[in-house]
Each structure stands twice: as C-alpha cells, then as structure tokens.
Short mmCIF file of C-alpha atoms in Angstrom, two decimals:
data_model
loop_
_atom_site.label_atom_id
_atom_site.label_comp_id
_atom_site.label_asym_id
_atom_site.label_seq_id
_atom_site.Cartn_x
_atom_site.Cartn_y
_atom_site.Cartn_z
CA TYR A 1 63.81 29.08 -28.79
CA ASP A 2 66.57 31.63 -28.04
CA THR A 3 67.46 29.93 -24.73
CA SER A 4 67.40 26.19 -25.47
CA ASP A 5 70.08 24.42 -27.48
CA ARG A 6 67.34 22.48 -29.25
CA LEU A 7 63.58 22.85 -29.45
CA TYR A 8 61.32 19.97 -30.50
CA PHE A 9 57.75 20.27 -31.78
CA GLU A 10 56.34 16.82 -30.98
CA PRO A 11 53.30 15.43 -29.12
CA LEU A 12 53.78 14.99 -25.37
CA THR A 13 53.34 11.22 -25.39
CA ALA A 14 55.67 8.68 -23.80
CA GLU A 15 56.58 7.23 -27.20
CA ASP A 16 57.53 10.58 -28.73
CA VAL A 17 59.40 11.84 -25.68
CA LEU A 18 61.42 8.62 -25.36
CA GLU A 19 62.36 8.88 -29.03
CA ILE A 20 63.62 12.43 -28.48
CA LEU A 21 65.62 11.31 -25.44
CA GLU A 22 67.26 8.54 -27.48
CA THR A 23 68.30 11.18 -29.99
CA GLU A 24 69.65 13.40 -27.21
CA LYS A 25 71.73 10.56 -25.77
CA GLN A 26 73.79 10.67 -28.94
CA ASN A 27 75.01 14.14 -27.90
CA GLY A 28 76.40 12.97 -24.55
CA THR A 29 75.34 11.63 -21.16
CA LEU A 30 71.70 12.20 -20.26
CA HIS A 31 71.77 13.23 -16.59
CA GLY A 32 68.02 13.50 -16.21
CA VAL A 33 64.71 14.96 -17.28
CA ILE A 34 62.66 17.74 -15.65
CA VAL A 35 58.89 17.19 -15.67
CA GLN A 36 57.84 20.02 -13.32
CA PHE A 37 57.54 22.92 -15.77
CA GLY A 38 54.96 21.63 -18.23
CA GLY A 39 51.80 21.49 -16.16
CA GLN A 40 49.91 18.25 -15.59
CA THR A 41 50.76 16.44 -18.84
CA PRO A 42 54.49 15.77 -18.16
CA LEU A 43 53.67 14.48 -14.66
CA LYS A 44 51.61 11.72 -16.27
CA LEU A 45 54.70 10.72 -18.29
CA ALA A 46 56.99 10.43 -15.25
CA HIS A 47 56.28 6.72 -14.57
CA ALA A 48 56.77 5.71 -18.20
CA LEU A 49 60.08 7.60 -18.33
CA GLU A 50 61.26 6.04 -15.08
CA GLN A 51 60.35 2.54 -16.29
CA ALA A 52 62.39 3.22 -19.42
CA GLY A 53 65.42 3.98 -17.23
CA ILE A 54 65.31 7.76 -17.62
CA PRO A 55 66.33 9.63 -14.43
CA ILE A 56 63.69 12.12 -13.23
CA LEU A 57 65.27 15.20 -11.68
CA GLY A 58 63.66 16.61 -8.55
CA THR A 59 60.49 15.13 -7.07
CA SER A 60 60.29 11.36 -7.70
CA PRO A 61 57.50 9.70 -9.72
CA ASP A 62 56.39 7.90 -6.55
CA ALA A 63 56.02 11.21 -4.70
CA ILE A 64 54.10 12.61 -7.68
CA ASP A 65 51.76 9.62 -7.49
CA LEU A 66 51.41 10.09 -3.73
CA ALA A 67 50.15 13.64 -4.28
CA GLU A 68 47.89 12.65 -7.20
CA ASP A 69 46.37 9.44 -5.79
CA ARG A 70 43.34 10.30 -3.64
CA ASP A 71 43.62 7.38 -1.22
CA ARG A 72 47.40 7.66 -0.68
CA PHE A 73 47.21 11.43 -0.27
CA LYS A 74 44.36 11.16 2.25
CA ARG A 75 46.49 8.81 4.36
CA LEU A 76 49.36 11.32 4.22
CA LEU A 77 47.11 14.17 5.38
CA ASP A 78 45.76 12.01 8.21
CA LYS A 79 49.34 11.30 9.28
CA LEU A 80 50.16 15.03 9.23
CA GLN A 81 46.82 15.80 10.98
CA LEU A 82 45.71 18.15 8.19
CA LYS A 83 42.10 18.64 7.10
CA GLN A 84 40.39 18.01 3.77
CA PRO A 85 36.80 18.70 2.73
CA LYS A 86 34.71 15.54 3.01
CA ASN A 87 35.22 13.63 -0.25
CA GLY A 88 34.73 10.39 -2.13
CA ILE A 89 35.66 8.44 -5.27
CA ALA A 90 33.13 6.71 -7.55
CA TYR A 91 33.85 4.01 -10.13
CA SER A 92 30.27 3.65 -11.41
CA VAL A 93 27.02 5.56 -11.87
CA GLU A 94 25.40 3.78 -8.91
CA GLN A 95 28.38 4.46 -6.66
CA SER A 96 28.28 8.12 -7.75
CA ARG A 97 24.71 8.44 -6.54
CA LEU A 98 25.57 6.82 -3.20
CA ILE A 99 28.53 9.15 -2.58
CA ALA A 100 26.47 12.19 -3.59
CA ALA A 101 23.81 11.23 -1.05
CA GLU A 102 26.47 10.71 1.64
CA LEU A 103 28.19 14.07 1.02
CA GLY A 104 25.01 16.12 0.77
CA LEU A 105 24.47 19.23 -1.32
CA PRO A 106 26.28 21.24 -2.54
CA PHE A 107 29.33 19.30 -3.75
CA VAL A 108 31.99 19.52 -6.46
CA VAL A 109 32.37 16.68 -8.94
CA ARG A 110 35.00 16.15 -11.62
CA PRO A 111 36.57 13.36 -13.65
CA SER A 112 40.05 12.35 -12.48
CA TYR A 113 43.09 13.37 -14.53
CA VAL A 114 41.54 16.30 -16.37
CA LEU A 115 43.19 19.60 -17.26
CA GLY A 116 41.90 23.07 -16.52
CA GLY A 117 38.93 21.78 -14.52
CA ARG A 118 37.34 20.28 -17.63
CA ALA A 119 33.87 18.85 -16.90
CA MET A 120 34.11 19.98 -13.28
CA ALA A 121 30.83 21.20 -11.80
CA ILE A 122 29.36 22.52 -8.56
CA ILE A 123 26.20 20.49 -7.97
CA ARG A 124 23.50 22.36 -6.06
CA ASP A 125 20.45 20.10 -6.57
CA GLU A 126 19.55 16.55 -7.65
CA VAL A 127 18.37 17.62 -11.12
CA MET A 128 21.78 19.20 -11.80
CA PHE A 129 23.50 15.97 -10.75
CA GLU A 130 21.39 13.75 -13.01
CA ASP A 131 22.05 16.15 -15.90
CA TYR A 132 25.75 15.88 -15.14
CA LEU A 133 25.74 12.06 -14.96
CA LEU A 134 23.65 11.45 -18.07
CA GLY A 135 24.41 14.63 -20.04
CA THR A 136 27.93 15.92 -19.36
CA LEU A 137 29.75 12.63 -18.78
CA PRO A 138 28.58 10.92 -22.01
CA SER A 139 30.13 13.78 -24.01
CA LEU A 140 33.57 12.75 -22.68
CA ILE A 141 33.27 9.07 -23.63
CA PRO A 142 35.70 7.85 -26.34
CA SER A 143 34.14 6.64 -29.59
CA GLU A 144 35.49 3.09 -29.15
CA VAL A 145 33.62 2.74 -25.83
CA LYS A 146 30.41 4.05 -27.42
CA ALA A 147 30.79 1.48 -30.18
CA LYS A 148 31.19 -1.30 -27.61
CA TYR A 149 27.98 -0.32 -25.75
CA PRO A 150 25.90 1.33 -28.50
CA ASN A 151 22.57 1.43 -26.63
CA ASP A 152 23.75 1.38 -23.03
CA LYS A 153 24.68 4.86 -21.74
CA THR A 154 25.23 3.57 -18.20
CA GLY A 155 27.52 0.82 -19.48
CA GLN A 156 29.54 3.40 -21.42
CA ILE A 157 29.96 5.60 -18.35
CA ASN A 158 30.85 2.68 -16.04
CA THR A 159 33.52 1.51 -18.49
CA VAL A 160 35.22 4.92 -18.41
CA LEU A 161 34.83 5.39 -14.65
CA GLY A 162 36.39 1.99 -14.01
CA LYS A 163 39.77 3.43 -15.03
CA ASN A 164 39.19 7.16 -14.47
CA PRO A 165 36.82 7.54 -11.51
CA LEU A 166 34.73 10.56 -10.56
CA LEU A 167 36.12 12.67 -7.72
CA PHE A 168 33.69 14.22 -5.22
CA ASP A 169 34.34 16.98 -2.67
CA ARG A 170 31.97 18.69 -0.31
CA TYR A 171 31.66 22.30 -1.54
CA LEU A 172 32.64 24.88 1.07
CA SER A 173 30.29 27.80 0.46
CA ASP A 174 31.73 31.31 0.90
CA ALA A 175 35.22 29.96 1.62
CA ILE A 176 38.38 31.92 0.82
CA GLU A 177 40.67 30.08 -1.59
CA VAL A 178 44.44 30.39 -1.21
CA ASP A 179 47.35 29.32 -3.43
CA VAL A 180 50.80 28.65 -1.96
CA ASP A 181 53.97 28.22 -4.03
CA CYS A 182 56.84 26.52 -2.25
CA LEU A 183 60.49 25.66 -3.00
CA CYS A 184 61.99 22.55 -1.39
CA ASP A 185 65.18 20.49 -1.57
CA GLY A 186 63.82 17.56 0.46
CA LYS A 187 65.34 18.87 3.70
CA ASP A 188 64.35 22.54 3.80
CA ALA A 189 61.38 24.44 2.38
CA PHE A 190 60.82 28.11 1.50
CA ILE A 191 57.39 29.67 1.00
CA ALA A 192 57.76 31.81 -2.11
CA GLY A 193 54.24 33.23 -2.08
CA ILE A 194 50.84 32.99 -0.39
CA MET A 195 48.11 34.26 -2.72
CA GLU A 196 44.59 35.05 -1.57
CA HIS A 197 41.98 34.61 -4.29
CA ILE A 198 39.61 37.52 -4.74
CA GLU A 199 36.79 35.28 -5.98
CA GLU A 200 35.48 32.72 -3.50
CA ALA A 201 36.38 29.03 -3.63
CA GLY A 202 34.61 27.31 -6.53
CA ILE A 203 36.00 29.57 -9.26
CA HIS A 204 38.88 27.84 -11.09
CA SER A 205 42.21 29.11 -9.73
CA GLY A 206 43.31 30.03 -13.26
CA ASP A 207 40.29 32.33 -13.65
CA SER A 208 40.32 33.95 -10.22
CA ALA A 209 42.11 37.20 -9.52
CA CYS A 210 44.48 36.92 -6.57
CA SER A 211 46.52 39.12 -4.27
CA LEU A 212 50.11 38.71 -3.02
CA PRO A 213 50.53 39.26 -0.12
CA PRO A 214 47.08 38.17 1.15
CA ARG A 215 44.75 41.10 1.78
CA SER A 216 42.51 39.79 4.57
CA LEU A 217 44.20 36.80 6.25
CA SER A 218 45.41 37.16 9.83
CA PRO A 219 49.11 36.68 10.70
CA GLU A 220 48.11 33.51 12.58
CA LEU A 221 46.41 32.02 9.52
CA ILE A 222 49.37 32.93 7.30
CA ALA A 223 51.79 31.28 9.74
CA GLU A 224 49.64 28.13 9.80
CA LEU A 225 49.48 28.03 5.98
CA GLU A 226 53.28 28.23 5.91
CA ARG A 227 53.58 25.44 8.48
CA GLN A 228 51.19 23.11 6.65
CA SER A 229 52.80 23.76 3.25
CA LYS A 230 56.30 23.05 4.56
CA ALA A 231 55.10 19.89 6.30
CA MET A 232 53.60 18.54 3.06
CA ALA A 233 56.65 19.51 0.97
CA LEU A 234 58.98 17.66 3.32
CA ALA A 235 56.65 14.64 3.65
CA LEU A 236 56.47 14.37 -0.15
CA ASP A 237 60.26 14.82 -0.40
CA VAL A 238 59.75 17.55 -2.99
CA GLY A 239 62.78 18.53 -5.03
CA GLY A 240 61.98 21.81 -6.79
CA LEU A 241 58.52 23.39 -6.77
CA MET A 242 55.20 22.53 -5.16
CA ASN A 243 51.83 24.29 -5.30
CA VAL A 244 49.09 23.86 -2.69
CA GLN A 245 45.49 25.03 -2.97
CA TYR A 246 43.63 25.64 0.28
CA ALA A 247 40.13 26.73 1.27
CA ILE A 248 39.59 28.68 4.50
CA LYS A 249 36.13 28.42 6.03
CA ASP A 250 35.22 29.85 9.46
CA GLY A 251 38.91 30.11 10.35
CA GLU A 252 39.60 26.43 9.51
CA ILE A 253 42.13 25.49 6.82
CA TYR A 254 41.26 22.71 4.35
CA VAL A 255 43.70 21.24 1.82
CA LEU A 256 42.05 21.10 -1.60
CA GLU A 257 44.91 19.92 -3.77
CA VAL A 258 48.68 19.56 -3.94
CA ASN A 259 50.54 19.82 -7.24
CA PRO A 260 54.17 18.61 -7.03
CA ARG A 261 55.19 20.91 -9.89
CA ALA A 262 55.36 24.52 -11.01
CA SER A 263 51.94 26.16 -11.04
CA ARG A 264 50.76 28.84 -13.46
CA THR A 265 51.26 31.30 -10.58
CA VAL A 266 55.08 30.95 -10.56
CA PRO A 267 55.82 33.81 -13.03
CA PHE A 268 53.49 36.08 -11.03
CA VAL A 269 55.12 35.22 -7.70
CA ALA A 270 58.62 35.64 -9.16
CA LYS A 271 57.84 39.17 -10.34
CA VAL A 272 56.12 40.22 -7.12
CA ILE A 273 58.85 38.98 -4.75
CA GLY A 274 61.76 39.74 -7.10
CA GLN A 275 63.28 36.24 -7.08
CA PRO A 276 63.98 33.92 -10.06
CA ILE A 277 61.88 31.08 -8.65
CA ALA A 278 61.95 28.83 -11.72
CA LYS A 279 65.75 29.15 -11.99
CA ILE A 280 66.21 28.33 -8.31
CA ALA A 281 63.84 25.34 -8.62
CA ALA A 282 65.81 23.97 -11.59
CA ARG A 283 69.03 24.20 -9.62
CA LEU A 284 67.39 22.46 -6.66
CA MET A 285 66.38 19.64 -9.01
CA ALA A 286 70.00 19.42 -10.13
CA GLY A 287 71.08 18.80 -6.54
CA GLU A 288 71.88 22.23 -5.08
CA LYS A 289 70.72 23.02 -1.55
CA LEU A 290 68.10 25.62 -0.69
CA ALA A 291 70.35 27.17 1.97
CA SER A 292 72.88 28.19 -0.71
CA PHE A 293 70.40 30.73 -2.16
CA ASN A 294 70.07 32.65 1.13
CA LEU A 295 66.34 33.25 0.63
CA LYS A 296 64.62 35.30 3.33
CA GLN A 297 60.92 35.70 4.15
CA GLU A 298 60.74 39.49 3.77
CA LYS A 299 57.66 41.63 4.27
CA LEU A 300 56.67 43.16 0.94
CA GLN A 301 56.19 46.92 0.73
CA HIS A 302 53.94 46.56 -2.31
CA VAL A 303 50.99 44.44 -3.49
CA GLY A 304 50.66 42.38 -6.66
CA VAL A 305 47.26 41.52 -8.12
CA LYS A 306 46.97 38.86 -10.82
CA GLU A 307 43.93 39.12 -13.08
CA ALA A 308 42.79 36.66 -15.73
CA VAL A 309 42.22 37.60 -19.37
CA PHE A 310 39.27 35.98 -21.14
CA PRO A 311 38.56 35.36 -24.85
CA PHE A 312 34.76 35.71 -24.55
CA ALA A 313 34.49 38.47 -27.17
CA ARG A 314 35.78 36.05 -29.83
CA PHE A 315 33.15 33.39 -29.06
CA PRO A 316 29.65 34.83 -29.62
CA GLY A 317 27.64 32.03 -27.98
CA VAL A 318 29.71 31.56 -24.83
CA ASP A 319 28.38 32.56 -21.40
CA VAL A 320 30.78 34.74 -19.43
CA LEU A 321 29.89 33.29 -16.01
CA LEU A 322 32.89 31.96 -14.07
CA GLY A 323 32.90 28.54 -12.43
CA PRO A 324 35.13 25.53 -11.71
CA GLU A 325 36.06 24.96 -15.37
CA MET A 326 38.96 27.15 -16.54
CA ARG A 327 38.13 29.62 -19.32
CA SER A 328 40.88 32.25 -19.29
CA THR A 329 43.64 32.35 -21.90
CA GLY A 330 46.08 34.74 -20.26
CA GLU A 331 46.77 36.94 -17.26
CA VAL A 332 48.14 40.33 -16.26
CA ILE A 333 49.68 41.87 -13.13
CA GLY A 334 48.91 45.11 -11.34
CA LEU A 335 51.60 46.32 -8.91
CA ASP A 336 51.38 49.17 -6.43
CA ARG A 337 51.82 50.07 -2.78
CA SER A 338 48.15 49.36 -1.97
CA PHE A 339 45.70 46.64 -2.94
CA ASP A 340 43.10 49.09 -4.25
CA VAL A 341 45.42 50.72 -6.78
CA ALA A 342 47.04 47.40 -7.76
CA PHE A 343 43.58 45.96 -8.45
CA ALA A 344 42.62 48.98 -10.58
CA LYS A 345 45.85 48.56 -12.58
CA SER A 346 45.11 44.85 -13.09
CA GLN A 347 41.67 45.68 -14.51
CA LEU A 348 43.16 48.20 -16.93
CA GLY A 349 45.83 45.69 -17.94
CA ALA A 350 43.19 43.03 -18.61
CA GLY A 351 41.42 45.36 -21.02
CA SER A 352 38.53 46.49 -18.80
CA LYS A 353 37.37 50.07 -18.65
CA VAL A 354 37.48 51.50 -15.15
CA PRO A 355 34.49 53.88 -15.06
CA VAL A 356 34.83 57.10 -13.07
CA LYS A 357 31.20 58.19 -13.52
CA GLY A 358 27.89 56.92 -14.86
CA THR A 359 25.37 54.31 -13.78
CA VAL A 360 25.90 51.04 -11.92
CA PHE A 361 23.43 48.16 -12.34
CA VAL A 362 23.11 46.00 -9.21
CA SER A 363 21.26 42.69 -8.96
CA VAL A 364 22.61 40.16 -6.48
CA ARG A 365 21.43 36.95 -4.84
CA ASP A 366 19.85 37.18 -1.39
CA GLU A 367 22.89 36.06 0.62
CA ASP A 368 25.07 38.71 -1.08
CA LYS A 369 22.71 41.65 -0.52
CA PRO A 370 23.84 42.74 2.99
CA ARG A 371 27.55 42.39 2.16
CA ILE A 372 27.47 44.45 -1.03
CA LEU A 373 25.89 47.49 0.67
CA PRO A 374 29.17 49.21 1.71
CA SER A 375 30.54 48.94 -1.84
CA ILE A 376 27.40 50.44 -3.38
CA ALA A 377 27.54 53.23 -0.79
CA VAL A 378 31.13 53.98 -1.86
CA LEU A 379 30.12 54.24 -5.52
CA ALA A 380 27.14 56.45 -4.65
CA GLU A 381 29.47 58.79 -2.72
CA LEU A 382 31.69 59.00 -5.81
CA GLY A 383 28.70 60.28 -7.78
CA PHE A 384 27.57 57.12 -9.55
CA GLN A 385 23.85 56.63 -10.21
CA ILE A 386 22.51 53.28 -8.97
CA VAL A 387 19.85 51.18 -10.70
CA ALA A 388 18.69 47.86 -9.26
CA THR A 389 16.07 45.14 -9.55
CA GLY A 390 13.26 44.52 -7.03
CA GLY A 391 14.77 42.84 -3.96
CA THR A 392 18.15 44.56 -4.25
CA LEU A 393 16.45 47.95 -4.77
CA ARG A 394 14.40 47.60 -1.58
CA LEU A 395 17.46 46.81 0.52
CA LEU A 396 19.42 49.75 -0.92
CA GLN A 397 16.58 52.18 -0.20
CA GLU A 398 16.05 50.80 3.30
CA ASN A 399 19.72 51.54 4.00
CA GLY A 400 19.61 55.11 2.74
CA ILE A 401 21.19 54.55 -0.69
CA ARG A 402 19.40 56.37 -3.51
CA ALA A 403 18.59 53.97 -6.34
CA SER A 404 16.13 53.63 -9.22
CA LYS A 405 14.24 50.54 -10.35
CA ILE A 406 15.07 48.81 -13.60
CA ASN A 407 13.34 45.76 -15.08
CA LYS A 408 14.89 42.34 -15.40
CA VAL A 409 14.64 40.94 -18.94
CA LEU A 410 11.72 38.72 -17.90
CA GLU A 411 9.80 41.70 -16.51
CA GLY A 412 9.39 43.37 -19.90
CA ARG A 413 10.83 46.33 -21.76
CA PRO A 414 12.51 48.68 -21.28
CA HIS A 415 14.83 46.38 -19.32
CA VAL A 416 18.46 46.22 -18.26
CA VAL A 417 19.74 44.78 -21.57
CA ASP A 418 18.09 47.67 -23.44
CA ALA A 419 19.83 50.10 -21.08
CA ILE A 420 23.22 48.47 -21.72
CA LYS A 421 22.71 48.59 -25.49
CA ASN A 422 21.74 52.27 -25.24
CA GLY A 423 24.94 53.12 -23.35
CA GLU A 424 23.05 53.99 -20.17
CA ILE A 425 24.95 51.59 -17.87
CA GLN A 426 28.72 51.75 -17.24
CA LEU A 427 29.17 48.97 -14.65
CA VAL A 428 27.38 45.69 -13.83
CA PHE A 429 27.30 43.81 -10.51
CA ASN A 430 25.28 40.61 -11.00
CA THR A 431 25.54 37.51 -8.81
CA THR A 432 23.14 34.62 -9.35
CA ASP A 433 22.54 31.13 -8.02
CA GLY A 434 20.67 28.11 -9.34
CA PRO A 435 20.16 26.95 -12.95
CA GLN A 436 17.05 29.05 -13.65
CA ALA A 437 18.51 32.30 -12.33
CA LEU A 438 21.72 31.70 -14.27
CA ALA A 439 19.78 31.11 -17.49
CA ASP A 440 17.59 34.18 -16.92
CA SER A 441 20.59 36.50 -16.54
CA ARG A 442 22.65 35.13 -19.44
CA SER A 443 21.49 37.81 -21.92
CA LEU A 444 22.53 40.49 -19.41
CA ARG A 445 26.07 39.14 -19.12
CA ARG A 446 26.34 38.77 -22.89
CA ALA A 447 25.13 42.33 -23.53
CA ALA A 448 27.69 43.69 -21.05
CA LEU A 449 30.47 41.82 -22.84
CA LEU A 450 29.46 42.91 -26.35
CA HIS A 451 29.17 46.57 -25.33
CA LYS A 452 32.41 46.50 -23.31
CA VAL A 453 30.72 47.27 -19.99
CA PRO A 454 32.76 45.97 -17.00
CA TYR A 455 30.81 43.20 -15.25
CA TYR A 456 31.42 41.28 -12.04
CA THR A 457 29.60 38.02 -11.37
CA THR A 458 30.98 37.33 -7.88
CA LEU A 459 30.51 39.29 -4.66
CA ALA A 460 34.24 39.44 -3.92
CA GLY A 461 34.96 40.70 -7.43
CA ALA A 462 32.34 43.43 -7.08
CA ILE A 463 33.72 44.57 -3.71
CA ALA A 464 37.28 44.69 -5.08
CA ALA A 465 36.05 46.60 -8.14
CA ALA A 466 34.45 49.28 -5.96
CA GLU A 467 37.70 49.67 -4.00
CA GLY A 468 39.69 49.87 -7.24
CA ILE A 469 37.34 52.48 -8.76
CA LYS A 470 37.65 54.63 -5.62
CA ALA A 471 41.45 54.47 -5.86
CA TYR A 472 41.35 55.21 -9.59
CA CYS A 473 39.09 58.23 -9.06
CA SER A 474 41.49 59.58 -6.43
CA GLY A 475 44.22 59.80 -9.07
CA ASP A 476 46.66 57.62 -7.10
CA LEU A 477 47.79 55.56 -10.10
CA GLU A 478 51.45 55.98 -11.03
CA VAL A 479 53.66 54.16 -13.50
CA ARG A 480 56.80 52.59 -12.06
CA SER A 481 59.25 50.06 -13.39
CA LEU A 482 59.21 46.57 -11.91
CA GLN A 483 62.83 47.04 -10.80
CA SER A 484 61.99 50.15 -8.76
CA TYR A 485 59.96 48.06 -6.31
CA PHE A 486 63.16 46.25 -5.31
CA ALA A 487 65.62 49.16 -5.58
CA ARG A 488 66.09 49.51 -1.81
CA ALA A 489 66.77 45.80 -1.38
CA ALA A 490 69.41 45.94 -4.12
#
C-alpha cells in the first residue's frame, strides 16, 4: 500500500478486474497488465483480458497455455528431447481406472487447475485409489452438479471431469526434487537459482525445505538443469520469470511442471543471491533486455535454507504428516557459510527447538532403516539417548548403536506417546508408509506437536536435522546481517 499509487480490494475475477482496468484508463493510457506476480489465479485471467483487448506484458497468454496444457506441453518437451514421468489425463471415472492400470503403482493424481496441490494424492494401492475416486473427488463437486445428478455419484464426477480432467503422473520413489527460477527476455535466459529440496519428491514444494545452492547435485547435473531450463524458457518465449520443477531419479532428470510466472521461491532466491529478481523481471516485461542488467552466474560463498512454517498448533484435529497437498502458511530463511548451520538457523527461525541433549525416538519404515544409521550414530556421539521400536531397534543394535526399546501405541502402555507427554523425549524421527501405518502413528505426531517436540516425518528431513544439531552443538552459529554476505561483491 505504500508503494502502489492505488490499491484495490476486489475479487480476482475477469469481470472485476476488467472493471478496475476501465477505471484506470480514465487516468491515462493503459500500456499493459502484469499477471506473473499473483500465483496461478491471474494466469487463468490472461485469456479473458487478452480477448477484452488488454495488453499482457511479458509472457503471452498463448505461451502460458502452452505450459499449462498437458498435451501441448508434452509435444514441446518431445521436440526439446526432455523427459517427463509417464503420465495421463482422464475425463471420466472409467478412463481414470484404465490410466491407473496402465501407469502402475505408485502414481500421483490431482484435479487440473487446483491451487496448492488441493486434492492431490500419492496412490500406493487400489483401495486408496477407489477411496480417492469415490470419496475425495465427490467432496469437490459443485452443488449445482450434485442437484443435477442427485443419486448418481459417477455421473456427478464425470460431469466435472469433462471440463477439468484428472491428471496422472507415475510417482518417482526416492527422487530428489529441484526448483529452478529463471529470468528471460525471449532471447536470453539467466538462471537465478537452483534449489534442491531436502524432502524427497512427493512433498508439496511449498512445504519442503530447500537449499540454495544445491547440497548434493554434481556439477554435471547442475549444468544440465541450467541447459534444460534455458531451452524451455526460450521455447516458451518467456518475458519475465519462469519456474521449473524437476525430479532427479538415478541420475536422470524429469520435468514435473513449468510455471510461466513468479514462484513463491522468488523472494528467497533474491535474498540469497543478492539480486532484485522481481524488479528485474518487471523491467523485462516492460521491454528491457536481460543483457542490460549485466547478471553473472557467480559461485555463492554461503548457503541459504528455506524452511516452511506450519499452523498445525492452531488446528487440534489436523495430522502433521506432509504430502502433496500444501499445508504451510509461511516460510523462513537460514543463511550461513555451511549447509549444516544454515539448516539449524532455519529450524530456529521456524519456531522449532533445536535440542542439544536428551532422548531421540526413532521409528522408520524398512527402506529408510539402513540410510538413517549414520545420522543416529552422530546423535549418539553427541550424547543423545536413543529409544526405538522393534525393527529399528534391532538394526541399531546390530550396528553397534546403543538404544533402548519403547512400545508403539498399539503395543500397550507405557508407550511413546506417554513418554512424550512426560517430557522424556526431545526429538522424533518417524517415517511411515501405507494407510494403516500412517493411521497408527497419528497420535505420536500429534503428541509431538502439542508438546513442542521437534519431529521429522521424512528421511531427508531427519538426516538434515542431525547435521543441523551437530552444527548447533559445536557453537558455530553467528548472527550476521544479510548485507554482509555481499559486502565483498559491493
């Protein structure tokens, strides 16, 4: 409100926006409208504005549609020889079942044109999929459609899917997810930031912590990500900002999604690299050339970690487990010369305690057990006591890590939730898989939240937490101004 000449509080509908623009025309010539800084909603208005004769600055509505339309975008990727996870589009319940059978389990399913991953799910078995089709989807059906087909649930769903189909993607288990923010003027492109997600692919990008620069990607992979991002930006004739989400599995890069707009990561990237990205993008949309900004791909001497902030404490019945549907309401940044310390700072900024002593509860799914061992060993060396459930306990003891047994909730009292309530546990590592295991461990996650015990429900998050705790215990944290990280460059 202290930057704009005028600020309107109106719904973001074509009718309301066009009315505002008519009012603005009375103040002089309307040179154009920017739709890139408002998330997904303004992009959906671009065609209506263009049809009304309103100039769209930057990326054209047709290019926006090219990135959003599954079939058109697939043809573009084929032309550029870039990979996508195997996918499909379904316009009916029957077609949904056929595509699901063709893709095989597990897969990701979501309605088209939704915000924040709403109603997106990772389907791991046939029962989950039927629950999704006949349980989740009906909850999204408008009342007028329900009235038209009062006793026909399948008819209701097919009516909605006819206009807004279901999108299917093969789920890449244990893949690394990467976000790339790019500036482009249609002729040249500049990679502003490549962010490696700490949580594996499948957690919504808005909920996943991420690191800039990437912490584990090889120089060759980073160079290939830059090449692919620039190729797509130029092919889409982007004017302004573009965000790409990738998954990396077994060294192969897969394009998950392209957003021809500013992503929620732009403020984070701007602070970490010390460049006013949004300002530069706006000037590119107004016709300036990228070369005039003299941007250089410099190697950062520090690391930025973005962490999500969640409102779970305000909603008593909500499960804290992360997934493909976005649940965070804010984010913080940790900056330092190393990833470990930056991650520890991000946890403190997000409101988590970083324990320096006490007891760690460990219960992880079978495939995570071997990979979590080094992190538990680090915590044990720092003096933490380890308690674990059956299978995890055996593996720890077999590998020379001292640990004590604690009961799951289903195994009877005293159990892990009792220990949390009694203040006997200071840190929770709990990864689960499958509907029954998730349901069984819900009370554990809830107890950790209510008693302000830090909890990590992904393997990658737990590993990063152990590294951050080690750095925190070493006393390496220092407070520095944001400007000091760029003092030498200035």
